[in-house]
CSV table of C-alpha atoms in Angstrom, one decimal:
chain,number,residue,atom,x,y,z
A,1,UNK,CA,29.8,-264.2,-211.3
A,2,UNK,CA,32.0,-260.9,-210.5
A,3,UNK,CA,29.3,-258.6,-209.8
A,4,UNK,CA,31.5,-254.9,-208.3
A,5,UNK,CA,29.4,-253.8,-205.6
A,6,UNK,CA,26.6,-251.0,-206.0
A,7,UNK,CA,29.0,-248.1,-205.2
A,8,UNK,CA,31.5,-248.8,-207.9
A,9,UNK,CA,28.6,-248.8,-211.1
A,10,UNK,CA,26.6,-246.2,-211.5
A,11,UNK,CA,23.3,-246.0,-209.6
A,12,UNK,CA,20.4,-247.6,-211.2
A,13,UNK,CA,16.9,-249.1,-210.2
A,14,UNK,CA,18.3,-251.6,-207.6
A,15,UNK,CA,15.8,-254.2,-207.4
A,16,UNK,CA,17.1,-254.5,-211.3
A,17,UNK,CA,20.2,-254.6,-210.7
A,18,UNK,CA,19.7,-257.3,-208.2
A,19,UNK,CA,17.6,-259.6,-210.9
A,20,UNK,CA,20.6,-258.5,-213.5
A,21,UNK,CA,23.2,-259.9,-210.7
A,22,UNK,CA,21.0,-263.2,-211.1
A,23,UNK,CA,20.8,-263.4,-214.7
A,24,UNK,CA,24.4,-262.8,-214.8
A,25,UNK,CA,25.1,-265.9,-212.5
A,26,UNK,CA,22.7,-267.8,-214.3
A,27,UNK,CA,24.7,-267.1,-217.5
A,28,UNK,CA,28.0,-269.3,-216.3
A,29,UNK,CA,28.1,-272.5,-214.8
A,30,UNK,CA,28.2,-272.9,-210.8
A,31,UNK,CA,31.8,-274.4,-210.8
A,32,UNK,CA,32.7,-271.1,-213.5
A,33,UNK,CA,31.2,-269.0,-210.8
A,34,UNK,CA,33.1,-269.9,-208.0
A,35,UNK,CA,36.1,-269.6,-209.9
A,36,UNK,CA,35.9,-266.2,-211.1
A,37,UNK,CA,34.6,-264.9,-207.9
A,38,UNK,CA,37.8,-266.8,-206.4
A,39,UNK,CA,39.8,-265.5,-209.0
A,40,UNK,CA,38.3,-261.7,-208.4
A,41,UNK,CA,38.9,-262.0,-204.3
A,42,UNK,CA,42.8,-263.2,-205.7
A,43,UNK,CA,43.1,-260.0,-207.3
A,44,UNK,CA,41.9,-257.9,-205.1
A,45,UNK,CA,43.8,-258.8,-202.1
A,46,UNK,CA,46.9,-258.4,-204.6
A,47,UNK,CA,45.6,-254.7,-205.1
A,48,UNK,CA,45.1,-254.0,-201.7
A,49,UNK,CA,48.9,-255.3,-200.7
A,50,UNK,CA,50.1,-253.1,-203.3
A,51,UNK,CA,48.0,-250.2,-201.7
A,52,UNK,CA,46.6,-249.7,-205.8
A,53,UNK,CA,42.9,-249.5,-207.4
A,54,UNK,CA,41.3,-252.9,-208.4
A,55,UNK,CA,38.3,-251.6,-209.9
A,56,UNK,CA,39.3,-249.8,-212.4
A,57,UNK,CA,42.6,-251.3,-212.5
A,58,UNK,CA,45.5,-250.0,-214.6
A,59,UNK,CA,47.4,-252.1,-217.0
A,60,UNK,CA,50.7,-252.2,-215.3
A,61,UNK,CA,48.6,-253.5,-211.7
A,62,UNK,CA,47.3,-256.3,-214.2
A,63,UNK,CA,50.8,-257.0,-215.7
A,64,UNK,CA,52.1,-256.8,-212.2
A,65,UNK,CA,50.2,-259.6,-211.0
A,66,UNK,CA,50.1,-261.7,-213.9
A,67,UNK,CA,54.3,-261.6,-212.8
A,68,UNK,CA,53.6,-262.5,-209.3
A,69,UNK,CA,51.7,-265.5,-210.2
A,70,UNK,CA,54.7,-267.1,-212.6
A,71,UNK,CA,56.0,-270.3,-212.1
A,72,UNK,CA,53.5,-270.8,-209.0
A,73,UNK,CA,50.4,-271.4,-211.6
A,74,UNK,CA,49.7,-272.9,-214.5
A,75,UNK,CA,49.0,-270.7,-217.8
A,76,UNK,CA,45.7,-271.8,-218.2
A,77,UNK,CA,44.8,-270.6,-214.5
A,78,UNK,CA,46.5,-267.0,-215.1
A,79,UNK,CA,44.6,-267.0,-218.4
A,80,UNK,CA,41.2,-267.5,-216.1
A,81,UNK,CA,42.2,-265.3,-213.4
A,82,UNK,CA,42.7,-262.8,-216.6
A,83,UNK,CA,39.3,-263.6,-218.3
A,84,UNK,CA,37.8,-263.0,-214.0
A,85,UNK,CA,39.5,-259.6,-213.9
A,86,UNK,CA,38.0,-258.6,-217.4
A,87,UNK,CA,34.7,-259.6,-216.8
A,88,UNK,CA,34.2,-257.8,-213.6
A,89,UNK,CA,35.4,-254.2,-215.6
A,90,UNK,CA,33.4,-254.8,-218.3
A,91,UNK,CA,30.1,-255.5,-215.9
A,92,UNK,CA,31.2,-252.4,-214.4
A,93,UNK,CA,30.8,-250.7,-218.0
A,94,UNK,CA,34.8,-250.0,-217.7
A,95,UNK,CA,37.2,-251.3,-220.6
A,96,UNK,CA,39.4,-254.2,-219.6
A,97,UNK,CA,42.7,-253.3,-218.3
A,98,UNK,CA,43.8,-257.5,-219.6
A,99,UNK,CA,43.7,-256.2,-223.7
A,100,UNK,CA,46.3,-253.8,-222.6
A,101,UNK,CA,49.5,-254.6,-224.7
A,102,UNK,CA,51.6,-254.5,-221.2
A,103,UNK,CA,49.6,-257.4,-220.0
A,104,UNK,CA,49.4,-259.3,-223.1
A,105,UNK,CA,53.4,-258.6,-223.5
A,106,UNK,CA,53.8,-260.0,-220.1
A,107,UNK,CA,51.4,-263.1,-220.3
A,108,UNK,CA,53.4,-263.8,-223.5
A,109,UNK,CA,56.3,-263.4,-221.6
A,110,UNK,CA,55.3,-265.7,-218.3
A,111,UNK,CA,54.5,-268.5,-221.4
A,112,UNK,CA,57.9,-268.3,-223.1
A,113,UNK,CA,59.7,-268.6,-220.0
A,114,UNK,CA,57.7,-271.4,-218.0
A,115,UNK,CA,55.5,-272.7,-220.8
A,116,UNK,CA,52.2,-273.9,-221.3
A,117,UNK,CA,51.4,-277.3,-220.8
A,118,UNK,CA,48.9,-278.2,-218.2
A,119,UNK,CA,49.0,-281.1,-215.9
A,120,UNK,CA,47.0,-283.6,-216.9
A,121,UNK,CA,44.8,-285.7,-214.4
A,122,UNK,CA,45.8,-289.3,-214.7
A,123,UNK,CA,43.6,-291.3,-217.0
A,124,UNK,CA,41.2,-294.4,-215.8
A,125,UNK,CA,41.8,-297.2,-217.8
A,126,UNK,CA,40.0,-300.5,-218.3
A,127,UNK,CA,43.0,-302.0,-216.2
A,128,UNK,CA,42.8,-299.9,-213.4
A,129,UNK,CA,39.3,-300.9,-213.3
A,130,UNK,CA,38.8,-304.6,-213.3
A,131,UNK,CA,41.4,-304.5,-210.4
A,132,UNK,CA,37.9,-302.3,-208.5
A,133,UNK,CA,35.7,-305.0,-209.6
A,134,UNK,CA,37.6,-307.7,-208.3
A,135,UNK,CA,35.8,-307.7,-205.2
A,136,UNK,CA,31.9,-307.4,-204.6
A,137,UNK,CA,30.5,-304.1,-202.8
A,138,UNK,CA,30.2,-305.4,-199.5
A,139,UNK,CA,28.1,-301.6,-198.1
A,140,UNK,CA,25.4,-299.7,-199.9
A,141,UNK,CA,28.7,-296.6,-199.8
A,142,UNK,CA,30.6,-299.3,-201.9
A,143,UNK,CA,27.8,-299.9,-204.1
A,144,UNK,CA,27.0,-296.2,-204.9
A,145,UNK,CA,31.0,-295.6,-205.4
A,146,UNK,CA,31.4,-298.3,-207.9
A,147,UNK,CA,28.1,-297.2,-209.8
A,148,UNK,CA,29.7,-294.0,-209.8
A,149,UNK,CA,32.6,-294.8,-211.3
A,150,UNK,CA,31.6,-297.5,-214.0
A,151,UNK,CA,28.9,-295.0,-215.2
A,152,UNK,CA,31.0,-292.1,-215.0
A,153,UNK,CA,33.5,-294.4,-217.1
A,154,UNK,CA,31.3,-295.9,-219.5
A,155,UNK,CA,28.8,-292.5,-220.1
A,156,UNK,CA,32.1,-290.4,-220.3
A,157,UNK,CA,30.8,-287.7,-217.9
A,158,UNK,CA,32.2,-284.8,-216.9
A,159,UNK,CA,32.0,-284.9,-212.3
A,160,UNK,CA,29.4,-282.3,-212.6
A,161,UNK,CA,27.5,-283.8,-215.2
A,162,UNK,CA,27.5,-287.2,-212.9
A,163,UNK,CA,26.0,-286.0,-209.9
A,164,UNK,CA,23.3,-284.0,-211.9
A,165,UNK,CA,21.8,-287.1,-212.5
A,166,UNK,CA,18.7,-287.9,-210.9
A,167,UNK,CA,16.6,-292.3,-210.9
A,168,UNK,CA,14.4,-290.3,-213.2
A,169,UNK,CA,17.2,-289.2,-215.8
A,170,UNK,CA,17.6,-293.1,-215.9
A,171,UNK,CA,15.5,-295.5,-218.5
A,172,UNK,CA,16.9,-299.1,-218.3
A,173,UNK,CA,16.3,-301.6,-221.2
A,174,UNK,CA,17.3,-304.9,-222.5
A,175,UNK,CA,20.1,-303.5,-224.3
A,176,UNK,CA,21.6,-301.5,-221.4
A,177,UNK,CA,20.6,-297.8,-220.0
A,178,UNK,CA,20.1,-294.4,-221.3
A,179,UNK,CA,21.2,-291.5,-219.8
A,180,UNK,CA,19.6,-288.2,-220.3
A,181,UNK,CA,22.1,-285.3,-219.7
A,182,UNK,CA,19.5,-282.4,-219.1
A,183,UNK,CA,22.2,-280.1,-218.9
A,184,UNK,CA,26.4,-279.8,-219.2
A,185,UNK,CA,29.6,-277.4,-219.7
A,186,UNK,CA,29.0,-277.2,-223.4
A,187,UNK,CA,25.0,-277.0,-223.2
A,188,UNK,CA,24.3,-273.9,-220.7
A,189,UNK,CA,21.1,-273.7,-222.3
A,190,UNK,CA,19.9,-276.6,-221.5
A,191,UNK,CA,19.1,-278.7,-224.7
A,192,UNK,CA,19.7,-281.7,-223.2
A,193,UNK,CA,21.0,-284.7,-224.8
A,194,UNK,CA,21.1,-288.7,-224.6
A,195,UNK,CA,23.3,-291.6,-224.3
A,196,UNK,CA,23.5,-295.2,-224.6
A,197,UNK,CA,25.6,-297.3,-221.9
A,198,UNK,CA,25.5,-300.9,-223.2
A,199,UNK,CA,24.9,-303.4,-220.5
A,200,UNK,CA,27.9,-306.0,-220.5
A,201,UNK,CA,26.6,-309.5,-219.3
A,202,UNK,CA,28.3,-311.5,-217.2
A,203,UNK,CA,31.2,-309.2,-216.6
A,204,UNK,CA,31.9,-307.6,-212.8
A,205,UNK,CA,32.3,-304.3,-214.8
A,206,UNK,CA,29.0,-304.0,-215.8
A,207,UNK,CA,27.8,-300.5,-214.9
A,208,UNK,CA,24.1,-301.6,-215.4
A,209,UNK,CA,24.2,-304.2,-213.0
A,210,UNK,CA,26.2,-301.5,-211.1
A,211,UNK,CA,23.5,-299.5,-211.1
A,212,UNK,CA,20.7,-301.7,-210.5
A,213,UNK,CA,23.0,-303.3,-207.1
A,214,UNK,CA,23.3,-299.5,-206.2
A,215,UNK,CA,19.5,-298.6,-206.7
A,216,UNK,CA,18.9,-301.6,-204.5
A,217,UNK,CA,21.2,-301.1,-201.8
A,218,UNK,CA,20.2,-297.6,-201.2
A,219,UNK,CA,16.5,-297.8,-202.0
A,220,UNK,CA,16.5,-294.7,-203.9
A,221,UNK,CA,13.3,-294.6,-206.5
A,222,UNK,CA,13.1,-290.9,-207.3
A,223,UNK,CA,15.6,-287.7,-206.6
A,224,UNK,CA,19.1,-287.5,-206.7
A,225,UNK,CA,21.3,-290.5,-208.3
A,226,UNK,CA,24.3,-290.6,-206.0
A,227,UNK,CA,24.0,-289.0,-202.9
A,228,UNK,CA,25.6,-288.8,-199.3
A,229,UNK,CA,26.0,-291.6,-197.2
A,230,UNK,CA,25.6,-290.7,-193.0
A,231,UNK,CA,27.5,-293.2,-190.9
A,232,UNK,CA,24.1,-295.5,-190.7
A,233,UNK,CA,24.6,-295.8,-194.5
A,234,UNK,CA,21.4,-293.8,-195.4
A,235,UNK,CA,21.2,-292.0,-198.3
A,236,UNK,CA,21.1,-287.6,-197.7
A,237,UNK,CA,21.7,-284.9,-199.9
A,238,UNK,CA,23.2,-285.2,-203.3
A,239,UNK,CA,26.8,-285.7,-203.9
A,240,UNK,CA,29.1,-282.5,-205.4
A,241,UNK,CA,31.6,-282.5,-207.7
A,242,UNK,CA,34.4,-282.4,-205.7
A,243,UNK,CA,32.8,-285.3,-204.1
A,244,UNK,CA,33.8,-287.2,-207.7
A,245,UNK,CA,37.3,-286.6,-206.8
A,246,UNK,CA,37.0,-287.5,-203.7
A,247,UNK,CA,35.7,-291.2,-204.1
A,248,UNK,CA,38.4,-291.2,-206.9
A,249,UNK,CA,41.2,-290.7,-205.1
A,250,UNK,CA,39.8,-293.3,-202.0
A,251,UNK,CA,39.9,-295.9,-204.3
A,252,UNK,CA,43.2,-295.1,-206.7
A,253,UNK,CA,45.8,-297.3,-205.0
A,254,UNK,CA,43.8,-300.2,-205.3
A,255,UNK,CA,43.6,-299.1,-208.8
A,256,UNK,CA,46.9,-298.8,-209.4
A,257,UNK,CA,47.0,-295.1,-209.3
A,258,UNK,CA,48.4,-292.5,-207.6
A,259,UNK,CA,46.3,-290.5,-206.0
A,260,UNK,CA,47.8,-287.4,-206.4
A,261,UNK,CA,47.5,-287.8,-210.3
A,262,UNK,CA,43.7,-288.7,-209.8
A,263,UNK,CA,41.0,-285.8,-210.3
A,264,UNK,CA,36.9,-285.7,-211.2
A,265,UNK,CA,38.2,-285.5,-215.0
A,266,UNK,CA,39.9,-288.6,-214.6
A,267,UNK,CA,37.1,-291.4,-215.7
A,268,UNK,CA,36.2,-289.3,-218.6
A,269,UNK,CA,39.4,-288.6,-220.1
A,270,UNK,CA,40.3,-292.3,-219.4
A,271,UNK,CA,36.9,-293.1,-221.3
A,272,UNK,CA,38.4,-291.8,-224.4
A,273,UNK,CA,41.8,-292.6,-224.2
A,274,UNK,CA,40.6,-296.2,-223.6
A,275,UNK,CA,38.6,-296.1,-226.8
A,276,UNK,CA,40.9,-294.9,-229.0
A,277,UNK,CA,43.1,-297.9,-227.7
A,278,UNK,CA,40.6,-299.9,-228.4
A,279,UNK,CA,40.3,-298.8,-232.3
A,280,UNK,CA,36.9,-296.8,-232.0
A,281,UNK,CA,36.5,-293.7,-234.4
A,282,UNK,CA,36.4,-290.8,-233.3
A,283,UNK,CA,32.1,-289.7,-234.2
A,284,UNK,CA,31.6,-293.2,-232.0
A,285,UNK,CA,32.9,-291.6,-229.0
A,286,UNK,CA,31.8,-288.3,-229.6
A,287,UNK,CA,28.4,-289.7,-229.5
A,288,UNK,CA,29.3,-290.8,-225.9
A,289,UNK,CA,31.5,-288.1,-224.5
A,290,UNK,CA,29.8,-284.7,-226.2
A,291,UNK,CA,33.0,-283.5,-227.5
A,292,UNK,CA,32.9,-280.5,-230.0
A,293,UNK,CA,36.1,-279.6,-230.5
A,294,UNK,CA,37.7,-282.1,-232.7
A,295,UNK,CA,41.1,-281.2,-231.7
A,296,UNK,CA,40.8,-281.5,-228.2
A,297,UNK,CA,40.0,-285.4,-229.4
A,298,UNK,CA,43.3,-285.1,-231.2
A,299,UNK,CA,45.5,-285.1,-227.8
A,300,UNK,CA,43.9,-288.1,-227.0
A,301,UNK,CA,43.9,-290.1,-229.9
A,302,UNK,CA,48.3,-288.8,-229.7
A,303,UNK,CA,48.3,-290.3,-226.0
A,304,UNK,CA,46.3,-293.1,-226.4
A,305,UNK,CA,48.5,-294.3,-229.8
A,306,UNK,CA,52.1,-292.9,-228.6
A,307,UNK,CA,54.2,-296.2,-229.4
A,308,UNK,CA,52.3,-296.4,-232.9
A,309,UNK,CA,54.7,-294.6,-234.7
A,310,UNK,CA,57.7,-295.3,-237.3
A,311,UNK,CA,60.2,-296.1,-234.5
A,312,UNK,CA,57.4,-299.5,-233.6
A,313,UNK,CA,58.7,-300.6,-237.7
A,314,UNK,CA,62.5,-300.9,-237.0
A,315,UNK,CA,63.9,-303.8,-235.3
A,316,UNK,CA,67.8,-304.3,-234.5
């Protein structure tokens, strides 16, 4: 969280405004943390080039750098780095330079003339992964990975949701597993919610056989559910998000991806895409994936039935 240091807010009890730093951080995700602090540190090297305040910042500094980052960023990271430069005013009790009408102009501006559609990672399908499967883990690293990735798939996780999991989160049964999510992006508060991955017998992309083969290899009866592997192949500390990515884009070529389109988002958003495909409605998959915004479904139920359209009626 963008917390402006003790001499730019006005003095108060300081052990309290420590626990109120904590609480703040506590309020946002770790991954949106890191961003808005990034996005802060972004800004105010900006400032200090331009020899002009960051904290309180006028408009026109705002406007200025919203400019500088055009064309070189996507409109959904200058709308963050926005949303990062607002929250740190209004923590320092100062109004937000970013609901200035020279900034919104300007934003406006940067979206008319470059646009606003976001790369999209490339999606995981159900091809791409029975070319993984075709050949057995051989290490207790390959194991883990392919657990990682069939689960990920099949449970619809988001990267941080996946290495959250701990053994005990798991609760196998004839029918398959169930996942309990004790916490995600859209439950900060911890509610906590679980899911069903149905076991499919007799097929090499099974992820609760995957699981099972990677519980075994590793030895793991407690703790963490995917964790580090040292160069003896023992088990350490738990894996991070980026580490999601990471495995991802090891194993896209013999996918059939390209790396470069592969991110941590990738098995989810090939999840749904692959359902829709498939002809599952959309309440079925919500009760997978979590989703709550029904239009954010809609882009994937477009993608995943592009060629079913009028033009797929006419024949020559």
């Amino acid at each position: 969280m963008i917390v402006p240091s003790a001499a730019q807010v006005p003095a108060i009890h300081v052990p309290l405004m420590d626990q109120a730093e904590a609480y703040a951080k506590a309020s946002k995700a770790g991954n949106t943390v890191k961003a808005y602090s990034s996005d802060w540190q972004s800004f105010c090297s900006f400032c200090q080039g331009e020899g002009v305040s960051a904290l309180p910042a006028a408009p026109q500094t705002v406007a200025a750098w919203v400019a500088s980052m055009a064309g070189s960023m996507a409109a959904a990271t200058i709308r963050r780095r926005l949303a990062s430069v607002s929250q740190a005013h209004k923590l320092a009790g100062l109004d937000s330079p970013t609901s200035s009408e020279a900034v919104k102009s300007t934003f406006k501006g940067v979206l008319r003339v470059h646009g606003s559609q976001q790369r999209k990672a490339a999606p995981v399908r159900a091809k791409n992964l029975r070319r993984l499967v075709a050949d057995a883990p051989e290490t207790a690293k390959d194991a883990r990975d392919l657990a990682l990735i069939l689960l990920g798939f099949f449970g619809a996780f988001r990267r941080s949701e996946l290495v959250a999991l701990d053994v005990e989160d798991l609760a196998f049964t004839e029918e398959g597993v169930t996942v309990n999510i004790r916490r995600s992006k859209t439950d900060q508060q911890g509610k906590g919610r679980t899911i069903g991955v149905p076991a499919a017998p007799g097929s090499a992309g099974c992820p609760v056989k995957a699981l099972r083969a990677h519980l075994e290899a590793s030895g793991q009866t407690s703790g963490p559910l995917f964790r580090r592997s040292n160069r003896w192949g023992q088990a350490g500390e738990r894996l991070t998000a980026e580490s999601v990515a990471d495995i991802l884009k090891a194993k896209a070529e013999g996918m059939g991806l390209d790396p470069a389109q592969v991110s941590g988002h990738s098995l989810r958003r090939g999840f749904v895409t692959e359902a829709y495909a498939s002809g599952a409605e959309t309440p079925e998959i919500q009760a997978v994936s979590g989703h709550k915004s029904i239009q954010v479904l809609a882009g994937y139920y477009q993608e995943a039935n592009v060629f079913k359209n009028a033009s797929a009626r006419i024949r020559l």
